[in-house]
Coordinates of C-alpha atoms in Angstrom, one line a residue:
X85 CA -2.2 -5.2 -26.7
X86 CA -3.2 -8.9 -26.3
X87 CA -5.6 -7.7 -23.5
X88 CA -7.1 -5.1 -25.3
X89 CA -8.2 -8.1 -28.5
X90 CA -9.1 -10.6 -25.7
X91 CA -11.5 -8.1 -24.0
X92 CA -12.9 -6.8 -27.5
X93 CA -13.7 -10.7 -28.1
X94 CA -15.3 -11.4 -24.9
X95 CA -17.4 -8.3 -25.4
X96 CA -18.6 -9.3 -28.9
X97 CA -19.9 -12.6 -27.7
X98 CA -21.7 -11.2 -24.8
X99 CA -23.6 -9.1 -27.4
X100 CA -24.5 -11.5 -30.0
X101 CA -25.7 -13.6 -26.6
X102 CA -27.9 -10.9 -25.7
X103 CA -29.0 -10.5 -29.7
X104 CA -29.9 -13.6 -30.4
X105 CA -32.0 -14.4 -27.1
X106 CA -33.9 -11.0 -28.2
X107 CA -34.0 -11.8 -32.1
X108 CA -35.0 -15.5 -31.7
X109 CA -37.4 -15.7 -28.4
X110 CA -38.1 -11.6 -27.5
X111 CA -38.8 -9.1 -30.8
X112 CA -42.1 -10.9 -31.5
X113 CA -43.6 -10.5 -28.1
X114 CA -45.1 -7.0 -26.9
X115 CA -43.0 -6.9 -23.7
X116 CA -41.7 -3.5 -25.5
X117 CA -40.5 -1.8 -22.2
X118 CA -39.2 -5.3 -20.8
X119 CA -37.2 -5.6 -24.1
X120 CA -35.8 -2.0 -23.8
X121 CA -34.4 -2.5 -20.2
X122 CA -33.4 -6.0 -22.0
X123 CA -31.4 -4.7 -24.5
X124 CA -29.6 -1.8 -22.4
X125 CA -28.5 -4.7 -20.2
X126 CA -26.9 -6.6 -22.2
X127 CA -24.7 -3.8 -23.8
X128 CA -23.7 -2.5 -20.2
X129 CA -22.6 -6.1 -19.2
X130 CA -21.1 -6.9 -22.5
X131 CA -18.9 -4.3 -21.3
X132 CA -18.3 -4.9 -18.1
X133 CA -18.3 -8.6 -17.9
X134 CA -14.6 -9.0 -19.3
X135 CA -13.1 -6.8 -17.2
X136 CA -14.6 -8.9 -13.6
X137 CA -13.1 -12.3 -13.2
X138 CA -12.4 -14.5 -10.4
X139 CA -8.9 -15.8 -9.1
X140 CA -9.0 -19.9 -8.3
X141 CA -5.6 -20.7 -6.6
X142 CA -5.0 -24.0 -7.1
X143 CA -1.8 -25.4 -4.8
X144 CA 1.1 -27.6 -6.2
X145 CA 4.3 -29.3 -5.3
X146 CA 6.9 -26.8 -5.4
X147 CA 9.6 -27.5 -8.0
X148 CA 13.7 -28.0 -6.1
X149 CA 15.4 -27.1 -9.0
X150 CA 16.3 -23.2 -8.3
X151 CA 18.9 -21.2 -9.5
X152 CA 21.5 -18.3 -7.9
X153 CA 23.5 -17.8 -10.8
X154 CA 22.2 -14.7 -12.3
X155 CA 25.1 -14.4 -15.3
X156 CA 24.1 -17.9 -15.9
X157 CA 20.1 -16.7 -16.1
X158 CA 21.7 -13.7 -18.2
X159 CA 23.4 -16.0 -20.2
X160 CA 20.1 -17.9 -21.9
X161 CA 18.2 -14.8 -22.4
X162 CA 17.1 -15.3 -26.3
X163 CA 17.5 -12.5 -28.2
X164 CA 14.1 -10.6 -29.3
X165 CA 13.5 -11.7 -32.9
X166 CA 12.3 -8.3 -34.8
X167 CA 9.9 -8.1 -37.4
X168 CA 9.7 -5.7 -40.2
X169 CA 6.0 -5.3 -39.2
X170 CA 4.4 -5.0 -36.1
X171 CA 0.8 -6.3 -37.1
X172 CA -0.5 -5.2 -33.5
X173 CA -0.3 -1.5 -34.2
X174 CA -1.7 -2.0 -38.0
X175 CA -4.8 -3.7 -36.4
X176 CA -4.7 -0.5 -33.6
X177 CA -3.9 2.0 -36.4
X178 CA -6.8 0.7 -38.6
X179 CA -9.3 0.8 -35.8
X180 CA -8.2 3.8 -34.9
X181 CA -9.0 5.5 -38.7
X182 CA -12.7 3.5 -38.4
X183 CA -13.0 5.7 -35.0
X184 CA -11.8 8.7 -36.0
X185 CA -14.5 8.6 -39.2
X186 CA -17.8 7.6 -37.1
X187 CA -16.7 10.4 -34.0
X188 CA -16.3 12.9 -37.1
X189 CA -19.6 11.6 -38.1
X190 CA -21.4 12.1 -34.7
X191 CA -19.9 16.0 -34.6
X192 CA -21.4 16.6 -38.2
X193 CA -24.9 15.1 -36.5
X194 CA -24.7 17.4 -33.7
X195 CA -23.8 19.9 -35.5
X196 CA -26.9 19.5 -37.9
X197 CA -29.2 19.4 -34.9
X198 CA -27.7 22.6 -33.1
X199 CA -28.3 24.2 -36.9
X200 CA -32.1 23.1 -36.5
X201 CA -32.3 24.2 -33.0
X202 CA -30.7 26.8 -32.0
X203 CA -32.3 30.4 -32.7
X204 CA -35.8 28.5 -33.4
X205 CA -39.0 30.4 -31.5
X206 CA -39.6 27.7 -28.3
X207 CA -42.9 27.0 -27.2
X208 CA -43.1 25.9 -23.8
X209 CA -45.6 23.2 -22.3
X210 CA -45.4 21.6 -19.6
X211 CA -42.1 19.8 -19.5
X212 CA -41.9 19.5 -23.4
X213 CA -40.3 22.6 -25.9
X214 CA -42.1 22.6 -29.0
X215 CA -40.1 23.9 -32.0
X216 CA -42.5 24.3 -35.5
X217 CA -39.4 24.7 -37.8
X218 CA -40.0 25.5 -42.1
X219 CA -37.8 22.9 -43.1
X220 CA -39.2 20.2 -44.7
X221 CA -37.4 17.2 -42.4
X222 CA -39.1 14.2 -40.5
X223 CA -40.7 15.3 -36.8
X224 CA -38.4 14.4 -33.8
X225 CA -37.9 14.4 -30.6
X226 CA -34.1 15.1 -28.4
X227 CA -34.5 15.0 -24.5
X228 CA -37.5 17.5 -23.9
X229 CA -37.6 19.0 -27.6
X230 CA -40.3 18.1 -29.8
X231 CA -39.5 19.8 -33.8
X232 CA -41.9 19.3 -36.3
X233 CA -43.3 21.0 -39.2
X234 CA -47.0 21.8 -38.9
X235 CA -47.4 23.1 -42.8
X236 CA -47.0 19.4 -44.2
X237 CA -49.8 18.1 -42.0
X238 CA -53.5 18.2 -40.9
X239 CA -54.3 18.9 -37.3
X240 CA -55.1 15.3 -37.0
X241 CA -52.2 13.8 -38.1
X242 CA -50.3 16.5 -36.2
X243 CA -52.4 15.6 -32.9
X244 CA -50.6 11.7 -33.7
X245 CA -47.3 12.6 -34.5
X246 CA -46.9 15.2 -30.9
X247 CA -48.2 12.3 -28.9
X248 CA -45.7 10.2 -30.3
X249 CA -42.9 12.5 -29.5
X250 CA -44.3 12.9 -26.4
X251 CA -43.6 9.1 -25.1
X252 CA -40.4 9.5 -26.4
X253 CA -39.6 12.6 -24.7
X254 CA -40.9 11.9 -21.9
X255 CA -39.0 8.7 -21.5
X256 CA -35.8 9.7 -22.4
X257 CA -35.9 7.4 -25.2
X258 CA -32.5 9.9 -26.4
X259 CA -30.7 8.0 -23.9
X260 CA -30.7 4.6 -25.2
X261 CA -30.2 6.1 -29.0
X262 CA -26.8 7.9 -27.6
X263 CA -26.1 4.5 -25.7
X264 CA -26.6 2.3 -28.7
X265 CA -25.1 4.8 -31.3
X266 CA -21.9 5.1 -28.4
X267 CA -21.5 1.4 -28.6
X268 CA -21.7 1.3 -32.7
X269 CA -18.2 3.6 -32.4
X270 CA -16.5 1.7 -30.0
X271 CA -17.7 -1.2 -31.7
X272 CA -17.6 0.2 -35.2
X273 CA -16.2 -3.1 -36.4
X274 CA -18.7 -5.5 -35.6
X275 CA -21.4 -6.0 -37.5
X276 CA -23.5 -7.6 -34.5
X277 CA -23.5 -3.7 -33.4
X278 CA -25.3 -2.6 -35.6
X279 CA -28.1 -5.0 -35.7
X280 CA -28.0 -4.4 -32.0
X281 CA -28.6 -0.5 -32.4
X282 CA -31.2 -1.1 -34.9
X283 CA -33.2 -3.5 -32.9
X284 CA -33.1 -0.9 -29.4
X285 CA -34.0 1.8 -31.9
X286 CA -37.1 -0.4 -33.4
X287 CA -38.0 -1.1 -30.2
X288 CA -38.3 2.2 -29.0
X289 CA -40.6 3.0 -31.8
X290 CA -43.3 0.1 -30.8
X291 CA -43.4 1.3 -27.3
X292 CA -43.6 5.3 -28.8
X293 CA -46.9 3.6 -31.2
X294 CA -48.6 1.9 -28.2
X295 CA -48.2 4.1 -25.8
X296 CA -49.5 7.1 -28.0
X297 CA -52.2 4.9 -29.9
X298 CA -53.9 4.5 -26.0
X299 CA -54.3 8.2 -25.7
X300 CA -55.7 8.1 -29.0
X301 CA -59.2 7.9 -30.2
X302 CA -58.7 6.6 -33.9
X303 CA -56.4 4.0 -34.0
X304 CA -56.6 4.2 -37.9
X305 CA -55.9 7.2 -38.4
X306 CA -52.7 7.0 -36.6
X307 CA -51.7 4.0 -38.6
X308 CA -52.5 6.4 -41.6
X309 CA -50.0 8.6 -40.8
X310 CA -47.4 6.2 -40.4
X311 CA -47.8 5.7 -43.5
X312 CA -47.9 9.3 -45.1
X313 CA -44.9 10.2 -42.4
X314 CA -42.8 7.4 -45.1
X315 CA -43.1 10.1 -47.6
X316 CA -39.9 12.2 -45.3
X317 CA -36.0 10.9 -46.2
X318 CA -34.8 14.1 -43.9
X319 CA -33.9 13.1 -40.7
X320 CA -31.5 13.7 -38.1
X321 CA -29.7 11.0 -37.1
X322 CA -28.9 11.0 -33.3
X323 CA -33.0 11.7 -32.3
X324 CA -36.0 9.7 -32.1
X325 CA -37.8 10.8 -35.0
X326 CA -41.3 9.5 -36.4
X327 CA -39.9 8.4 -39.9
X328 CA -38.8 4.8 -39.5
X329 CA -37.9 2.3 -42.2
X330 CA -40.2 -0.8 -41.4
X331 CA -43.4 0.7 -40.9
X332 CA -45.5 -2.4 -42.0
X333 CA -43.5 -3.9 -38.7
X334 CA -44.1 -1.3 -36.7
X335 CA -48.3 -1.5 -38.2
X336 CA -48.1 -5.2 -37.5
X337 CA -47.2 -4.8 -33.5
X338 CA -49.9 -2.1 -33.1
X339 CA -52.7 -4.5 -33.9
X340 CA -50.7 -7.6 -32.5
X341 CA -52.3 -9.3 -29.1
X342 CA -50.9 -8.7 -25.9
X343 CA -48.2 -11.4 -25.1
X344 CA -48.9 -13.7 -22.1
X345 CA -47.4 -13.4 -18.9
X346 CA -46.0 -16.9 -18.8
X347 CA -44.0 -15.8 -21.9
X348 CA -41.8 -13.9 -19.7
X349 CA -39.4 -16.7 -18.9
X350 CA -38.0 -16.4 -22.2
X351 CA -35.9 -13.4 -20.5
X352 CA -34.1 -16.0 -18.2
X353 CA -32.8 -17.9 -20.6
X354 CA -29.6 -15.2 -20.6
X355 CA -28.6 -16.3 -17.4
X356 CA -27.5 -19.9 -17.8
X357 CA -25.8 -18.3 -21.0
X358 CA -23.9 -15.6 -18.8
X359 CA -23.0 -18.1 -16.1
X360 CA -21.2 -20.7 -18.6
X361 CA -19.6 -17.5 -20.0
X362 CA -18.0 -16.6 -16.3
X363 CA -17.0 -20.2 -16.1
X364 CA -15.6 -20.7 -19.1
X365 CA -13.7 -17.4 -19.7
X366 CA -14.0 -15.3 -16.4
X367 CA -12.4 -17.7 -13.7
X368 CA -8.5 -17.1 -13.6
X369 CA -6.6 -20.4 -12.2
X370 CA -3.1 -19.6 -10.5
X371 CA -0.7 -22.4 -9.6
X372 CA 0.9 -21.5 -6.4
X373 CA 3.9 -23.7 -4.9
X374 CA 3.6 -25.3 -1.5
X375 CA 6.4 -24.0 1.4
X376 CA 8.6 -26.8 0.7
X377 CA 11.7 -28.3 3.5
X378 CA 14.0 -30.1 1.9
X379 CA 15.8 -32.7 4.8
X380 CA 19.4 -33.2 3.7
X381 CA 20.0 -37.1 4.4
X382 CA 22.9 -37.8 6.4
X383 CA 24.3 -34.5 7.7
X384 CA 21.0 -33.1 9.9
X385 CA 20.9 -30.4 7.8
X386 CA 17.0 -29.0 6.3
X387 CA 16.6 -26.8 3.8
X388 CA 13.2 -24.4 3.9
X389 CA 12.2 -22.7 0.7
X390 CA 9.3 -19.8 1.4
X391 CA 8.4 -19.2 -2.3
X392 CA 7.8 -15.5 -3.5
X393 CA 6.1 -15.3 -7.3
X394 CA 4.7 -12.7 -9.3
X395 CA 0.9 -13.3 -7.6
X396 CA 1.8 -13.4 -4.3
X397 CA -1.0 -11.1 -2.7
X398 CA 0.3 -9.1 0.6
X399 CA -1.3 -11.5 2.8
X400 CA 0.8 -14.2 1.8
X401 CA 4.0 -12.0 2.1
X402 CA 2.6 -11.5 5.8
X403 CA 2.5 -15.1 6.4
X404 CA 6.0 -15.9 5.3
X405 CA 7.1 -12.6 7.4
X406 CA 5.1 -13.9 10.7
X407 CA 6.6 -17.6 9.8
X408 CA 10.3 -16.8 9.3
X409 CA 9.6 -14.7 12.8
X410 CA 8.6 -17.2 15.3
X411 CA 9.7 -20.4 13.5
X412 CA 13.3 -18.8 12.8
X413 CA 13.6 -15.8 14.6
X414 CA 14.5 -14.0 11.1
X415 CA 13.3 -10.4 10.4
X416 CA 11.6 -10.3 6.8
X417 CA 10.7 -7.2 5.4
X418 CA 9.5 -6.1 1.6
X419 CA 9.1 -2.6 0.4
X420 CA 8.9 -0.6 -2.6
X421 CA 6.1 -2.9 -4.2
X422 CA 4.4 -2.3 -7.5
X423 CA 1.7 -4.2 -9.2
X424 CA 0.0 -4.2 -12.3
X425 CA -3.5 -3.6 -13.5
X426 CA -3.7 -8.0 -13.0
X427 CA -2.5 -7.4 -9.0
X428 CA 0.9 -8.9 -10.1
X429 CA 4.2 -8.0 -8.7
X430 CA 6.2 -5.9 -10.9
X431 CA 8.8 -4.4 -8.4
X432 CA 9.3 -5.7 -4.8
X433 CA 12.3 -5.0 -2.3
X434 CA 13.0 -7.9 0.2
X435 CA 14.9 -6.8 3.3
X436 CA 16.3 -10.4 5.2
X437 CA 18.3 -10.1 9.0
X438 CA 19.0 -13.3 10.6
X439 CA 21.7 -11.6 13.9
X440 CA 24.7 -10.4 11.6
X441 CA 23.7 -12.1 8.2
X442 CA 21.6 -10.0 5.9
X443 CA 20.1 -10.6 2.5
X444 CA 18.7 -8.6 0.6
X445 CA 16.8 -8.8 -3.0
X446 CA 15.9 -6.2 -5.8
X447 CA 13.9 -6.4 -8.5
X448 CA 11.9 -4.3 -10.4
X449 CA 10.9 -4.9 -14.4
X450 CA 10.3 -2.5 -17.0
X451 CA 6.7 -3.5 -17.3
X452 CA 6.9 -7.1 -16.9
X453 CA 6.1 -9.1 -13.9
X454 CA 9.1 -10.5 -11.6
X455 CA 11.0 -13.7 -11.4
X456 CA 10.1 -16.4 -8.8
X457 CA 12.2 -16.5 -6.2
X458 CA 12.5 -18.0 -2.8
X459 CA 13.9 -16.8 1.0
X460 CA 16.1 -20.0 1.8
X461 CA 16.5 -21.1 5.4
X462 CA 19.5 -23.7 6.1
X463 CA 19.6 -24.8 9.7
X464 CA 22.6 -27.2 10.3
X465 CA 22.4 -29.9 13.2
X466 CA 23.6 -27.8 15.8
X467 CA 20.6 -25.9 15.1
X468 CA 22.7 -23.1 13.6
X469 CA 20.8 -21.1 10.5
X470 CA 21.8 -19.1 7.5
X471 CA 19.3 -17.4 5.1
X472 CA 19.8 -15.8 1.3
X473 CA 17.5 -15.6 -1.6
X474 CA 17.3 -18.5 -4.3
X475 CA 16.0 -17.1 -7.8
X476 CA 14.3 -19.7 -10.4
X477 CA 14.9 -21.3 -13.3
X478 CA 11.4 -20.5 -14.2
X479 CA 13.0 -17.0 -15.2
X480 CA 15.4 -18.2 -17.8
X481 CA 13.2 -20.4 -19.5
X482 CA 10.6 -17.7 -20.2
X483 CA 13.0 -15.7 -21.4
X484 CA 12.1 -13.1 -18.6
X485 CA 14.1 -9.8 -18.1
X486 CA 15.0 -7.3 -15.0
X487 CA 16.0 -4.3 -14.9
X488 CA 17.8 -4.5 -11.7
X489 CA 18.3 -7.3 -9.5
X490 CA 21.2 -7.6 -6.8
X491 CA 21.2 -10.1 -3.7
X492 CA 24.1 -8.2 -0.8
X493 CA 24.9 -11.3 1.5
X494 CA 27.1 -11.1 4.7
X495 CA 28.9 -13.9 5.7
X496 CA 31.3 -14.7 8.2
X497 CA 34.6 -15.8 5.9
X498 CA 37.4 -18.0 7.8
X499 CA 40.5 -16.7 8.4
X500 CA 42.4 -18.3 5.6
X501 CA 42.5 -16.8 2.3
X502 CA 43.0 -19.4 0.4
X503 CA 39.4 -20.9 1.6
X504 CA 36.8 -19.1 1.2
X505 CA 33.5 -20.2 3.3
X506 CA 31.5 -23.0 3.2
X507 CA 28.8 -21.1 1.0
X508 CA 30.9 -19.3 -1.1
X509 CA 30.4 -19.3 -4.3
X510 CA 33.2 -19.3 -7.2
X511 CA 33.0 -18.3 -10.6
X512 CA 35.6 -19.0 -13.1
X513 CA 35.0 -17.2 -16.6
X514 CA 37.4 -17.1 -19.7
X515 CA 37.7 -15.0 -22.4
X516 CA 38.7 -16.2 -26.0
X517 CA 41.2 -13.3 -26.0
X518 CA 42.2 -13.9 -22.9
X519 CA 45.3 -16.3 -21.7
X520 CA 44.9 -16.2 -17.7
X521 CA 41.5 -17.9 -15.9
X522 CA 40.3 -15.1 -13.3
X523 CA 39.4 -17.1 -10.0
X524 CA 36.6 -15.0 -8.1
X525 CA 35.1 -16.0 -4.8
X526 CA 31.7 -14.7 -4.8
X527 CA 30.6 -13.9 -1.9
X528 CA 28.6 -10.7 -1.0
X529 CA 27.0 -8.1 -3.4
X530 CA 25.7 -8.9 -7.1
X531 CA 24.6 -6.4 -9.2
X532 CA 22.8 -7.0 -12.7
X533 CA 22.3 -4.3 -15.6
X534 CA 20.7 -5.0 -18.9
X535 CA 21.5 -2.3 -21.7
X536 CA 18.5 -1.9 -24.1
X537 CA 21.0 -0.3 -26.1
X538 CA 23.9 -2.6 -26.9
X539 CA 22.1 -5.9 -26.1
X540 CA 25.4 -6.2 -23.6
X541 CA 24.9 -7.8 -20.0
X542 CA 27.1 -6.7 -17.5
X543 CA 27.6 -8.1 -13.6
X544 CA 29.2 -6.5 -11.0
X545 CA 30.6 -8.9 -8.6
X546 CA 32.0 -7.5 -5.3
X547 CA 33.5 -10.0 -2.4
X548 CA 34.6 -8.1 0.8
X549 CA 35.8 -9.6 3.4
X550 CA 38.4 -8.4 6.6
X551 CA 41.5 -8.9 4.2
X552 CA 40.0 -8.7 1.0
X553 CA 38.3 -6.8 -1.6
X554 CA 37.8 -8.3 -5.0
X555 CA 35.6 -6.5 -7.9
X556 CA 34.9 -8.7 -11.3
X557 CA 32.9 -7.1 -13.9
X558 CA 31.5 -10.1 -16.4
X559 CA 30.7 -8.7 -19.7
X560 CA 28.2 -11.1 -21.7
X561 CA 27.8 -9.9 -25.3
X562 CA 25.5 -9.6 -27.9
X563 CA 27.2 -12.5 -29.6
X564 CA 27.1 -14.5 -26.7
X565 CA 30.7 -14.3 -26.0
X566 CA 32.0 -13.5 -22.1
X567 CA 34.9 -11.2 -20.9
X568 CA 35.8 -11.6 -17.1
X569 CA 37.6 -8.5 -15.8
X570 CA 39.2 -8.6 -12.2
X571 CA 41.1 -6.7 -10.1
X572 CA 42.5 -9.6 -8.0
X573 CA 42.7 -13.3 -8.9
X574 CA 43.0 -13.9 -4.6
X575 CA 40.7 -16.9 -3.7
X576 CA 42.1 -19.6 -5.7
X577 CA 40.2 -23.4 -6.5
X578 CA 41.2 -25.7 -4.3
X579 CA 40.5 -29.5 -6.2
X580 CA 40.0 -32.3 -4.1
X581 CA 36.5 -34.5 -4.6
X582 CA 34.2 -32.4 -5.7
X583 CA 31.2 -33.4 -8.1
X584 CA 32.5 -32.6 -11.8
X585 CA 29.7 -31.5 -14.4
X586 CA 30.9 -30.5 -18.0
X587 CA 28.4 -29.4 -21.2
X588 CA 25.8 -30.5 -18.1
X589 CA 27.3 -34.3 -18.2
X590 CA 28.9 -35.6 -14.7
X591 CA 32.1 -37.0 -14.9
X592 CA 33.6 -39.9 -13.1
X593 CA 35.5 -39.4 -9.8
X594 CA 38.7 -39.5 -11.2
X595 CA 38.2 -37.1 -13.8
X596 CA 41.0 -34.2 -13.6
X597 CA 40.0 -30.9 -14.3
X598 CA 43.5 -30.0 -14.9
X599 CA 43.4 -32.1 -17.8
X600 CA 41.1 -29.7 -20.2
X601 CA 42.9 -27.1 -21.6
X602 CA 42.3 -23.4 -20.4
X603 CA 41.2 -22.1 -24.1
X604 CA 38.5 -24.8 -24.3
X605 CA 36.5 -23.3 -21.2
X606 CA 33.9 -20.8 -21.8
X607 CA 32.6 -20.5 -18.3
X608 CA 33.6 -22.5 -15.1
X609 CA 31.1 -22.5 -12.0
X610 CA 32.2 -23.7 -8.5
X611 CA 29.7 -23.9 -6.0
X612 CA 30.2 -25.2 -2.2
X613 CA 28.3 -25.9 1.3
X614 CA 24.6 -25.4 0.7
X615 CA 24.3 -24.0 -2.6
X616 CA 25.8 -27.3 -4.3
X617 CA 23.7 -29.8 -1.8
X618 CA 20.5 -27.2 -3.2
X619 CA 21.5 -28.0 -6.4
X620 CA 22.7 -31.7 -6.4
X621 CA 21.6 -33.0 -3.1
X622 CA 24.2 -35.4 -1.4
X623 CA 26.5 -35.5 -4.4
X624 CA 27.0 -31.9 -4.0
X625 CA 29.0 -32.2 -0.1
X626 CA 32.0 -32.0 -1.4
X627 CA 31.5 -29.2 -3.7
X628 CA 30.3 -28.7 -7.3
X629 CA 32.6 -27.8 -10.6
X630 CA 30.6 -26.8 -13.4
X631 CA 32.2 -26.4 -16.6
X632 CA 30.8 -25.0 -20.0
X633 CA 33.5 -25.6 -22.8
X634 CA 33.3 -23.7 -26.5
X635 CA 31.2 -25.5 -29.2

């Protein structure tokens, strides 16, 4: 809807622009066929112009702070506030009324003129059909017909009034009044419109007068009946009839000089005007993120990060597909993409094999564009590499929502239960109502649903490994409150000296966890190896708690 006002906008100016460079510097000078290819220009790029623009990308740092949780991203998600009114579709409904009265008015025109028209005796001549109707109504012309009433005039002023029609006619002058009178509906609610239609249909009328007025011997007695045609208030509105309201104008430009030649750069003046338009409002700047590497001090390890946002064109989803190849020796592939009507990603499937390891990433948005995310790369110093897919915070904090998005990572687990591997990830989440913590090692396929319904966010969370299957389903109410159902509490938390954060504070080392009592935590967060050195750098090697108590 907020395209639809902004184009509307843009459109508006570019016709006053094109208005006032004709009402200030053109309507006086006698460049009348000039100003008619004038004027039909600048409605055809007043309505073109918005809908062109150019795409600057402009290249910045890229941000370290990316997120994997996605109950966490869930989690923030502010509720949609409702309003009683929706104020878009009353602006949409009364436009819409305003339309549906000026169409019903352009049917009742044609109508009238089919009325006049049809079952009239046609003369034919040359390329123009003559129609001498009884009814007393103004002479005009529509494409190649020429009506008129000969009983209300003498042969000379009939002999003034045909050559009129006849320029008219013959320069399908009936296109620019449909043109201009197709722009006053669309446009119904601007009042630059219809000054805009008036001065292309005034216009028409001088180059009519001095065209005809050259084939004509008596000036005079042309301008005479101008002035007896005044006399007619019939006319139909959607032709180019002989009757117009400012005759003394129209008297004044038949006897005015010719304008100079040099008077002519008074047209380019537009074109400075249009080019600080396409500047100004036409000129789309995108901030892409550089391909970052993160070196991990002290343990050898580097951490690459090939960024993937909602703008990334296909040529830059090549590039991070032929890098990953020869840098890595990692197969990237992406399917199932969807863009909008801006060329921005609203559904993409990325496809990751690195030997036995595969990732894999989902998303597609009812309507919306999708969340940043990155392919992650960790080589260690043995030159041994792991890949997965790193989601931003950029998500939560807009508030962002996807339909579906799941990450399946395979991971070779050790043999002992009790400890899961080094880039496991553990979530710990308690339930007011419940008396038992759920310890879950997260570790291979997450699955997120949003309900439209219930306003109820619900994560699947499966870990497989060769002894163990373990399925939580977290439950995030409307209210905000969580529910962590399990079907195994295998994979217990091992403390030892890992980096302690509660309500977002770090604690001192020789805080105990054991010391906060069970009913106090909301949601507990343990992540190890490479996810917690992402996420907190070297105070991360030993692990990460996160812990969220009630307020």
């Amino acid at each position: 809807m907020e395209a639809i006002f902004i184009y509307i906008a843009k459109s508006a100016v570019l016709m006053l622009l094109f208005y006032c460079v004709y009402f200030f510097l053109l309507r006086r000078e006698t460049f009348f066929n000039s100003n008619r290819w004038f004027l039909l220009s600048g409605l055809i790029i007043s309505s073109i112009l918005p809908l062109l623009s150019y795409t600057k990308i402009v290249w910045i740092d890229a941000t370290q702070n990316l997120n994997t949780n996605i109950e966490s991203a869930l989690l923030s998600i502010p509720e949609k506030q409702n309003s009683d009114i929706n104020w878009n579709y009353v602006i949409l409904a009364f436009y819409g009324i305003g339309l549906l009265i000026f169409l019903l008015k352009l049917a009742i025109d044609f109508y009238s003129l089919n009325a006049i028209i049809k079952g009239k005796k046609v003369k034919q001549q040359a390329d123009f059909k003559f129609i001498d109707t009884q009814e007393n109504i103004a002479p005009f012309s529509y494409f190649e017909y020429i009506v008129y009433n000969s009983s209300l005039y003498t042969a000379t002023e009939l002999e003034n009034i045909i050559e009129h029609e006849k320029v008219h006619s013959d320069q399908n002058h009936t296109v620019d009044v449909l043109v201009s009178r197709f722009f006053s509906i669309i446009f119904w609610f601007n009042p630059i419109v219809w000054l805009y239609k008036k001065a292309i249909t005034q216009n028409l009328e001088f180059i009519a007068d001095s065209e005809a007025s050259k084939k004509l011997s008596d000036k005079k007695a042309y301008q005479y009946t101008l002035l007896k045609i005044t006399a007619h208030e019939n006319c139909v509105a959607i032709t180019n009839h002989f009757y117009q309201s400012l005759i003394k104008k129209r008297i004044v430009m038949l006897n005015k000089n010719q304008s100079k030649k040099r008077n002519s750069w008074k047209y380019y003046v537009v074109i400075p005007a249009l080019a600080a338009f396409v500047l100004l409002f036409q000129i789309e700047v995108i901030a892409k993120e550089k391909q970052q590497t993160v070196k991990v001090s002290g343990e050898g390890k580097s951490v690459e990060v090939y960024k993937i946002s909602k703008n990334s064109t296909d040529a830059e989803l090549k590039e991070i597909k032929d890098k990953l190849k020869s840098i890595h020796n990692i197969d990237f592939e992406v399917s199932d993409i969807k863009r909008d009507a801006k060329n921005n990603l609203t559904s993409i499937k990325v496809d990751i094999k690195n030997g036995s390891q595969q990732t894999q990433s989902i998303q597609t948005s009812t309507g919306d564009v999708i969340q940043d995310f990155g392919v992650i790369v960790i080589t260690d110093k043995e030159g041994k590499k792991k890949v997965g897919i790193q989601t931003s915070e950029e998500g939560k904090a807009k508030g962002s929502k996807v339909a579906v998005s799941k990450r399946i990572t395979t991971l070779n687990l050790e043999k002992d239960d009790s400890d899961a591997s080094e880039n496991s990830n553990i979530i710990i989440t308690n339930n007011q109502n419940s008396k038992t913590n759920t310890n879950v090692n997260i570790n291979s396929f997450t699955s997120t649903k949003t309900d439209s319904d219930t306003n109820t966010n619900i994560s699947t969370v499966v870990t497989t490994d060769k002894n163990n299957t373990v399925t939580t389903k977290i439950i995030t109410k409307k209210d905000g409150s969580t529910i962590a159902i399990s079907n195994s509490t295998k994979g217990k938390v091992k403390l030892g000296n890992q980096l302690i954060i509660v309500d977002g504070e770090e604690m001192p080392e020789n805080f105990d966890v054991e010391t906060l009592n069970a009913k106090d935590i909301e949601t507990m967060r343990i992540f190890k190896g490479t996810e917690a050195i992402t996420r907190y750098g070297d105070k991360g090697n030993n692990g990460v708690i996160e812990i969220q108590t009630r307020k």
